[in-house]
């Protein structure tokens, strides 16, 4: 994919301001690219041309009449298929929601359209956001645009691939245990998982409600910051959205890094990390030091328990949230003689292998006699992991880790062993459990040319700090390490 | 062995999930591996740890309470159009009460 065709938000704005292109022509250009490349990549599941051209025409009319343009005017946007879009198919990558068209928009989508962004369509993902490779989609896997024999990561694989392949300028994904950051890493783009409660979840089809978050993908950290400035903030329709004030994330980017303390958890480099990933991440840490950061060695002693706690809590919440897919009100119905048979057949055929596996595990850990041993234990360990982060942030301003212990792997290479796939989420689930923000930014490529991601964690509601570090890192050539 | 075929079938029934015999067998083995792995949590003493009931400490402004006001949503017709077997203003399901 040639760099000449890659747009950023400021470039879109400059082209509209100078009349180099109209919003309608821009949308047409993107749909032409999608038409050319989506057959191979499978990044989009549905397109919304009527809605996109209507929005483009509103932007072009505003330009013609000399009106002030909103901050994201004309910016082509892709939306992960677990986020509701009024009248546009929203399947969560599942057969059980085939043909479902939500009767309303998610708050994040409403806010982005108000800010002038143009929804091009819905992106492929692991079914109900459960997976780390995008191979669990009922509509086929997404291919990584950097190396098409490789997975794009998951679960927001379509969003990562769409941005990396310039099939959208920015995209929304969702992250429960790493589903924004890991595909960001695998596709070589910037991807932010905001603090829990920073972005409204209204209209997000729930997987694990105490962990789910919506966040942006973009080719530059500046564009991630621009999207965050629009989607962050309290929403009366989500009682878990926080009232904490929203800073101007773009304005915060230029500040120097001098004196910032970055914590490097020894426990994250202990075992199981690919040697090339380790080498690139250590190079990234040295670059941050050159930019004025001070490296501090820290301990996160409960890290090794994070995966176990995560897969108890996430599957327990999923088993409850996914009870609503019963063939009564929306999506698939498989007929049965009785109501219960109808439920059982609909769910048995409508859900895929990974989703059923997690529903069974989640139901098991919540069931009578096992609740204390599993769910309650998991919630206690979650407290300890959150404490690891709180204590670390008393000593450091940010924590720097790899995003994934491995570079993008080949399609089919890891599907046979679910536990092995779960274990690779180690660096991202910790921050998910603690509720803190984390960004993945490219930190060079392996000898084979595969992207490696550097993760920067900040304290809760410290997105401005995380973005400031990631932006300086990117501007200093972090992606070329 | 931590989990039997019967355990898997019992849990699937609780979750209203029809599984084939092959699925029951596959999941039994995989869940056995996962639950064995989860046992590592027993290495840590959590007797004095509070479970995490809320992700982020709420500030005074985060009150989930709002005014109890009626808001019209007008989506009934649209919702029913998307249903597998609508009988406006109801969703039709197999008979649950015998005559």
XYZ file of C-alpha atoms in Angstrom:
580
model
C 0.000 0.000 0.000
C 1.717 3.200 -1.086
C 2.277 5.924 1.476
C 1.223 8.544 -1.085
C -2.423 7.562 -0.602
C -2.345 7.558 3.209
C -4.375 10.392 4.735
C -4.228 11.860 8.230
C -6.802 14.134 9.881
C -4.789 17.363 9.282
C -4.234 16.340 5.643
C -7.963 15.779 5.124
C -8.657 19.185 6.620
C -6.011 20.937 4.507
C -7.325 19.305 1.320
C -10.914 20.360 2.116
C -9.849 23.897 3.108
C -7.889 24.454 -0.099
C -10.545 22.851 -2.293
C -8.105 20.180 -3.463
C -10.811 17.581 -2.913
C -14.452 17.615 -1.798
C -15.751 15.435 1.028
C -17.812 13.510 -1.533
C -14.746 12.860 -3.715
C -12.793 11.742 -0.665
C -15.493 9.234 0.309
C -15.548 7.986 -3.277
C -11.775 7.529 -3.196
C -12.014 5.477 -0.007
C -14.834 3.278 -1.306
C -12.808 2.650 -4.468
C -9.866 1.513 -2.333
C -12.131 -0.664 -0.199
C -13.564 -2.199 -3.376
C -10.011 -3.024 -4.540
C -8.582 -4.400 -1.302
C -11.396 -5.703 0.889
C -11.772 -8.925 -1.070
C -8.318 -9.927 0.099
C -8.244 -8.313 3.569
C -11.893 -8.887 4.686
C -11.558 -5.865 7.004
C -15.109 -4.576 6.406
C -18.275 -6.612 6.979
C -20.733 -3.902 5.860
C -20.518 -0.552 4.090
C -22.817 2.429 4.633
C -22.516 4.506 1.435
C -25.913 6.250 1.765
C -25.074 7.541 5.197
C -21.478 8.381 4.221
C -22.430 10.394 1.124
C -25.213 12.222 3.001
C -22.689 13.282 5.656
C -20.123 14.214 2.974
C -22.712 16.399 1.242
C -23.440 18.195 4.534
C -19.710 18.926 4.911
C -19.423 20.116 1.291
C -22.476 22.372 1.761
C -20.906 23.876 4.899
C -17.694 24.542 2.961
C -19.646 26.130 0.090
C -21.480 28.470 2.438
C -18.306 29.373 4.315
C -19.436 27.888 7.663
C -16.862 26.959 10.299
C -16.104 23.239 10.033
C -16.184 20.868 13.027
C -12.844 19.314 14.123
C -13.173 16.014 12.229
C -14.948 17.345 9.139
C -14.789 14.826 6.305
C -12.637 12.283 8.164
C -13.420 8.740 6.929
C -14.142 6.491 9.908
C -14.506 2.718 10.313
C -16.505 1.323 13.241
C -15.990 -2.089 14.811
C -19.006 -4.319 14.327
C -19.748 -4.589 18.077
C -20.664 -0.874 18.169
C -24.260 0.059 17.303
C -24.963 2.064 14.147
C -28.564 3.000 13.418
C -29.878 1.043 10.436
C -26.463 -0.380 9.480
C -25.965 -4.135 10.014
C -24.222 -4.834 13.328
C -23.390 -8.510 13.755
C -20.557 -8.662 16.309
C -18.968 -11.084 13.840
C -21.642 -13.622 14.842
C -24.267 -15.653 12.979
C -26.650 -15.064 15.867
C -26.936 -11.379 14.874
C -26.937 -11.851 11.107
C -29.102 -9.125 9.586
C -29.541 -7.183 12.850
C -29.840 -3.405 12.324
C -29.719 -1.430 15.583
C -32.502 1.116 16.145
C -30.011 3.663 17.543
C -26.369 4.839 17.431
C -23.691 4.331 20.067
C -22.740 7.599 21.819
C -19.170 7.426 20.436
C -20.564 7.243 16.885
C -23.027 10.087 17.516
C -20.229 12.290 18.845
C -17.895 11.527 15.956
C -20.575 12.283 13.369
C -21.398 15.533 15.176
C -17.705 16.370 14.862
C -17.916 15.810 11.091
C -16.512 12.286 10.733
C -17.923 10.053 7.992
C -18.906 6.466 8.840
C -17.742 4.302 5.907
C -18.845 0.976 7.361
C -18.422 -1.727 9.970
C -15.239 -3.680 10.589
C -14.728 -7.386 11.087
C -13.775 -8.751 14.515
C -13.595 -11.905 16.573
C -17.128 -13.010 17.425
C -18.438 -10.827 20.279
C -14.869 -9.476 20.617
C -13.633 -12.825 21.957
C -10.254 -13.597 20.476
C -6.743 -12.374 19.796
C -6.376 -13.153 16.083
C -9.673 -12.283 14.348
C -9.936 -15.955 13.359
C -13.102 -16.328 15.473
C -15.273 -14.211 13.165
C -18.222 -16.100 11.678
C -17.566 -14.128 8.483
C -13.984 -15.281 7.930
C -10.650 -14.009 9.201
C -9.106 -10.622 8.430
C -5.668 -10.647 6.810
C -2.878 -8.421 8.063
C -2.158 -5.783 5.359
C 1.533 -5.758 6.340
C 1.873 -9.505 5.597
C -1.279 -11.133 4.278
C -0.355 -14.638 5.441
C -0.486 -13.280 9.020
C -3.327 -12.439 11.402
C -4.051 -8.748 12.110
C -4.531 -9.460 15.809
C -7.842 -9.313 17.574
C -10.424 -8.845 18.469
C -10.526 -5.462 16.640
C -8.565 -6.911 13.694
C -10.721 -5.281 11.013
C -10.265 -1.816 12.543
C -6.485 -2.233 12.774
C -6.262 -3.573 9.216
C -8.570 -0.865 7.789
C -6.364 1.909 9.202
C -3.080 0.185 8.273
C -4.290 -0.342 4.682
C -5.665 3.215 4.410
C -9.217 1.923 4.019
C -10.141 4.473 6.721
C -8.288 7.398 8.295
C -9.352 6.475 11.820
C -11.301 3.579 13.340
C -13.093 2.710 16.542
C -12.281 -0.562 18.241
C -13.084 -2.073 21.599
C -10.725 -3.517 24.189
C -11.610 -5.978 26.958
C -8.255 -7.748 27.469
C -6.111 -6.199 24.722
C -8.423 -6.092 21.699
C -7.413 -2.557 20.633
C -3.736 -2.557 21.603
C -2.721 -5.987 20.260
C -4.163 -5.484 16.726
C -2.648 -1.980 16.797
C 0.707 -3.634 17.479
C 0.229 -6.354 14.840
C -0.870 -3.893 12.119
C 1.767 -1.261 12.915
C -0.584 1.611 13.863
C -1.291 3.667 17.011
C -4.134 2.313 19.160
C -5.380 3.552 22.527
C -7.354 1.733 25.195
C -8.694 4.612 27.327
C -9.297 4.464 31.082
C -12.367 2.512 32.122
C -15.237 5.025 32.141
C -13.466 7.609 29.961
C -15.543 6.834 26.835
C -19.262 6.035 27.011
C -20.140 2.386 26.368
C -23.715 3.252 25.386
C -24.446 1.287 22.227
C -21.519 -1.119 22.680
C -22.817 -4.691 22.549
C -21.456 -5.935 25.858
C -18.911 -8.720 26.284
C -17.564 -8.106 29.830
C -19.034 -4.908 31.216
C -16.438 -4.216 33.924
C -13.632 -4.461 31.342
C -15.070 -3.288 27.979
C -13.869 0.038 26.581
C -14.135 1.871 23.244
C -11.023 3.528 21.788
C -9.392 4.789 18.579
C -6.975 3.424 15.956
C -5.052 5.857 13.713
C -1.812 6.072 11.758
C -0.533 8.897 13.995
C -0.742 9.529 17.719
C -1.975 13.026 16.943
C -5.008 11.542 15.161
C -5.668 9.226 18.120
C -5.644 12.318 20.369
C -8.022 14.172 18.035
C -10.559 11.314 18.144
C -10.226 10.991 21.930
C -10.976 14.699 22.379
C -14.348 14.054 20.706
C -15.423 10.713 22.217
C -14.243 11.153 25.834
C -16.501 12.444 28.580
C -19.546 11.843 30.711
C -22.642 10.444 29.027
C -25.943 10.345 30.931
C -26.770 7.151 28.997
C -23.835 5.242 30.569
C -23.851 5.335 34.359
C -20.238 4.095 34.453
C -18.944 6.987 32.331
C -16.805 9.329 34.423
C -17.386 13.031 35.036
C -13.636 13.791 35.195
C -12.900 16.793 32.947
C -11.660 16.016 29.404
C -8.380 17.786 28.582
C -7.540 18.951 25.064
C -5.505 15.883 24.162
C -4.045 17.397 20.986
C -2.802 20.520 22.771
C -1.014 18.333 25.354
C 1.118 16.566 22.725
C 4.014 18.962 22.274
C 5.255 19.029 25.858
C 8.862 17.822 26.379
C 9.482 14.510 28.164
C 12.351 15.821 30.291
C 12.350 14.255 33.740
C 9.417 11.890 33.209
C 9.984 8.618 35.046
C 9.142 5.491 33.024
C 8.723 2.254 34.950
C 9.983 -0.953 33.356
C 8.427 -3.990 35.111
C 11.054 -6.726 35.368
C 8.181 -9.208 35.705
C 7.076 -8.455 32.114
C 10.375 -9.514 30.579
C 10.658 -12.727 32.558
C 9.749 -15.520 30.124
C 7.876 -16.325 26.955
C 8.857 -13.141 25.134
C 10.096 -13.427 21.556
C 13.781 -12.312 21.375
C 13.147 -9.879 18.509
C 10.188 -8.318 20.345
C 12.355 -7.897 23.436
C 15.139 -6.300 21.393
C 12.765 -3.802 19.692
C 11.054 -2.873 22.946
C 14.403 -2.336 24.670
C 15.406 -0.136 21.739
C 12.176 1.801 22.268
C 12.946 2.284 25.955
C 16.414 3.611 25.064
C 14.809 6.070 22.639
C 12.530 7.339 25.410
C 15.615 7.765 27.623
C 17.292 9.782 24.870
C 14.192 11.991 24.809
C 14.726 12.836 28.481
C 12.837 10.092 30.349
C 14.358 8.454 33.383
C 14.212 4.640 33.448
C 13.084 3.111 36.739
C 12.996 -0.612 37.410
C 9.701 -1.632 39.077
C 7.986 -4.776 40.331
C 4.450 -5.835 39.421
C 4.449 -9.019 41.509
C 0.917 -10.207 40.735
C 1.372 -10.149 36.949
C 1.613 -13.927 36.693
C -1.939 -14.272 38.049
C -3.525 -11.806 35.630
C -4.492 -14.253 32.864
C -6.226 -16.610 35.275
C -8.146 -13.778 36.976
C -9.037 -12.237 33.627
C -10.462 -15.425 32.109
C -12.627 -15.999 35.191
C -14.036 -12.472 35.313
C -14.406 -11.918 31.571
C -16.122 -15.251 30.907
C -18.406 -14.892 33.936
C -19.587 -11.497 32.720
C -19.887 -12.797 29.155
C -22.076 -15.715 30.209
C -24.471 -13.220 31.762
C -24.331 -10.575 29.003
C -24.812 -13.084 26.179
C -27.927 -14.582 27.795
C -29.932 -11.980 25.840
C -29.285 -13.734 22.499
C -32.200 -16.118 22.712
C -33.944 -15.867 19.333
C -36.866 -13.822 20.682
C -36.193 -10.168 19.889
C -33.472 -9.938 17.230
C -31.163 -11.924 15.011
C -31.308 -15.650 14.395
C -34.087 -17.961 15.570
C -33.850 -21.729 15.133
C -37.324 -23.237 15.687
C -37.858 -25.671 18.566
C -40.863 -27.514 19.971
C -40.776 -25.598 23.244
C -39.483 -22.185 24.266
C -36.448 -23.740 25.978
C -35.666 -25.902 22.943
C -35.879 -22.801 20.761
C -33.378 -21.019 23.048
C -31.018 -23.988 23.104
C -31.020 -24.581 19.353
C -30.746 -20.886 18.500
C -27.771 -20.404 20.812
C -26.164 -23.735 19.934
C -26.156 -22.932 16.207
C -25.888 -19.147 16.374
C -22.741 -18.934 18.502
C -19.317 -20.058 17.315
C -16.783 -22.318 19.029
C -14.923 -19.708 21.096
C -18.075 -17.948 22.294
C -19.642 -21.234 23.424
C -16.399 -22.216 25.151
C -16.427 -18.947 27.121
C -20.126 -19.177 27.961
C -19.587 -22.695 29.343
C -16.516 -21.598 31.356
C -18.252 -18.449 32.618
C -21.390 -20.325 33.622
C -19.242 -22.924 35.377
C -17.266 -20.409 37.475
C -20.494 -18.697 38.546
C -22.415 -21.883 39.300
C -23.445 -23.037 42.762
C -20.504 -24.373 44.772
C -17.828 -22.798 42.565
C -18.526 -19.082 42.984
C -16.149 -18.568 45.951
C -13.371 -20.690 44.483
C -13.367 -18.936 41.133
C -15.301 -15.703 40.692
C -14.717 -14.282 44.183
C -11.077 -15.363 44.100
C -10.703 -13.734 40.677
C -12.153 -10.437 41.937
C -9.737 -10.467 44.905
C -6.769 -11.083 42.638
C -8.038 -8.260 40.447
C -7.714 -5.960 43.481
C -4.092 -7.069 43.893
C -3.293 -6.362 40.236
C -4.893 -2.915 40.498
C -2.777 -2.351 43.624
C 0.385 -3.245 41.647
C -0.475 -0.394 39.263
C -1.382 2.096 42.021
C 1.880 1.424 43.836
C 3.900 1.671 40.634
C 2.337 5.041 39.775
C 3.506 6.409 43.115
C 7.071 5.967 41.803
C 6.735 6.524 38.051
C 4.766 8.652 35.575
C 4.207 5.855 33.045
C 4.892 2.132 32.610
C 6.489 0.843 29.394
C 6.085 -2.773 28.245
C 5.775 -4.816 25.062
C 2.182 -4.868 23.744
C 2.354 -8.548 22.746
C 5.052 -11.109 23.532
C 5.050 -12.247 19.903
C 4.945 -10.622 16.445
C 1.937 -11.318 14.177
C 1.645 -15.071 13.609
C 0.378 -17.011 10.605
C -3.321 -17.710 10.115
C -4.186 -21.073 11.628
C -0.890 -21.341 13.489
C -2.369 -21.048 16.993
C -6.017 -22.056 16.729
C -5.684 -25.577 18.126
C -4.855 -24.592 21.717
C -7.098 -21.925 23.286
C -5.067 -21.705 26.513
C -1.896 -20.932 24.538
C -3.774 -18.143 22.718
C -5.028 -16.739 26.061
C -1.519 -16.697 27.583
C -0.256 -14.280 24.895
C -2.590 -11.579 26.310
C -0.380 -11.187 29.390
C 0.837 -7.598 28.874
C -2.592 -6.198 28.045
C -4.963 -7.960 30.475
C -3.162 -6.471 33.482
C -4.112 -2.923 32.481
C -7.616 -4.102 31.556
C -8.126 -5.478 35.057
C -6.704 -2.301 36.678
C -8.838 0.059 34.547
C -5.871 2.176 33.418
C -5.224 3.612 29.934
C -2.648 2.050 27.587
C -1.508 2.851 24.066
C 0.359 0.697 21.559
C 2.742 2.478 19.174
C 5.040 0.904 16.554
C 8.603 0.293 17.770
C 10.288 -1.014 14.653
C 9.914 -4.258 12.741
C 11.358 -7.750 12.964
C 13.897 -8.979 10.415
C 10.923 -10.352 8.451
C 9.346 -6.887 8.400
C 6.620 -7.625 10.963
C 5.516 -4.724 13.210
C 6.326 -4.729 16.939
C 4.344 -2.637 19.417
C 5.473 -0.695 22.478
C 2.816 -0.266 25.151
C 2.707 2.814 27.387
C 0.455 2.666 30.454
C -0.573 5.732 32.425
C -2.552 6.178 35.634
C -6.368 6.298 35.438
C -7.454 9.332 33.372
C -3.820 9.976 32.441
C -4.506 9.689 28.691
C -2.815 13.069 28.142
C 0.448 11.740 29.600
C 0.257 8.499 27.614
C -0.402 10.397 24.366
C 2.378 12.913 25.069
C 4.930 10.096 25.470
C 3.655 8.148 22.454
C 3.664 11.256 20.248
C 7.241 12.220 21.160
C 8.311 8.603 20.604
C 6.664 8.500 17.174
C 8.068 11.897 16.147
C 11.569 10.744 17.131
C 11.326 7.827 14.686
C 10.140 5.058 17.040
C 8.489 3.175 14.169
C 11.824 2.929 12.317
C 13.870 1.477 15.190
C -9.625 -34.476 35.982
C -11.385 -31.324 37.157
C -14.440 -31.452 34.946
C -16.525 -34.334 33.602
C -18.773 -34.681 30.545
C -21.751 -34.480 32.899
C -20.433 -31.166 34.310
C -20.184 -29.713 30.817
C -23.703 -30.895 29.929
C -25.118 -29.508 33.184
C -23.498 -26.115 32.636
C -24.628 -26.049 28.990
C -28.192 -26.685 30.168
C -27.924 -23.812 32.662
C -26.778 -21.584 29.796
C -29.544 -22.825 27.422
C -26.885 -23.973 25.013
C -27.315 -27.033 22.785
C -23.958 -28.788 22.320
C -23.158 -31.748 20.093
C -21.456 -34.802 21.637
C -18.240 -33.801 19.889
C -18.433 -30.292 21.363
C -19.007 -31.652 24.862
C -15.894 -33.798 24.552
C -13.724 -31.008 23.090
C -14.819 -28.453 25.672
C -14.361 -30.923 28.517
C -10.689 -31.370 27.680
C -10.056 -27.682 27.038
C -11.870 -26.527 30.178
C -9.919 -29.083 32.163
C -6.673 -27.456 30.936
C -7.958 -23.949 31.625
C -9.280 -24.750 35.118
C -6.021 -26.498 35.979
C -4.176 -23.366 34.902
C -6.551 -21.179 36.949
C -5.612 -23.211 40.037
C -2.420 -21.176 40.199
C -4.518 -18.494 41.919
C -4.478 -20.737 44.995
C -0.785 -19.914 45.377
C -1.708 -16.475 46.718
C -3.295 -15.753 50.044
C -6.214 -13.391 49.499
C -7.873 -13.832 52.887
C -7.318 -10.145 53.719
C -8.079 -8.757 50.254
C -11.359 -7.113 49.324
C -12.830 -8.228 45.991
C -12.820 -5.496 43.367
C -16.465 -4.507 43.069
C -15.956 -1.264 41.168
C -13.281 -0.513 38.610
C -12.589 3.131 39.360
C -13.387 4.972 42.554
C -16.336 7.221 41.801
C -16.007 10.932 42.422
C -18.905 13.001 43.758
C -19.754 14.086 40.210
C -20.048 10.498 39.014
C -23.377 9.870 40.698
C -25.328 7.338 38.698
C -28.550 8.951 39.883
C -30.404 11.190 37.494
C -33.753 12.856 37.343
C -36.502 10.298 36.779
C -37.891 11.913 33.646
C -39.970 10.301 30.898
C -38.258 10.347 27.508
C -40.038 9.160 24.367
C -37.972 6.771 22.291
C -40.464 5.769 19.553
C -38.518 2.734 18.411
C -41.180 0.036 18.893
C -42.046 -0.357 15.200
C -38.375 -0.412 14.192
C -37.461 -2.923 16.901
C -40.320 -5.230 15.890
C -39.322 -5.064 12.234
C -35.997 -6.647 13.211
C -37.543 -9.466 15.243
C -37.553 -13.071 13.984
C -41.322 -13.510 14.530
C -43.051 -10.227 15.354
C -46.765 -9.995 16.183
C -47.004 -6.233 16.862
C -46.883 -5.035 19.550
C -45.531 -8.432 20.719
C -42.721 -10.898 20.000
C -44.224 -14.320 19.243
C -42.588 -17.393 20.853
C -43.488 -21.101 21.044
C -46.425 -21.787 23.374
C -45.356 -21.810 27.044
C -48.748 -22.374 28.736
C -50.830 -25.397 27.785
C -54.561 -24.898 27.211
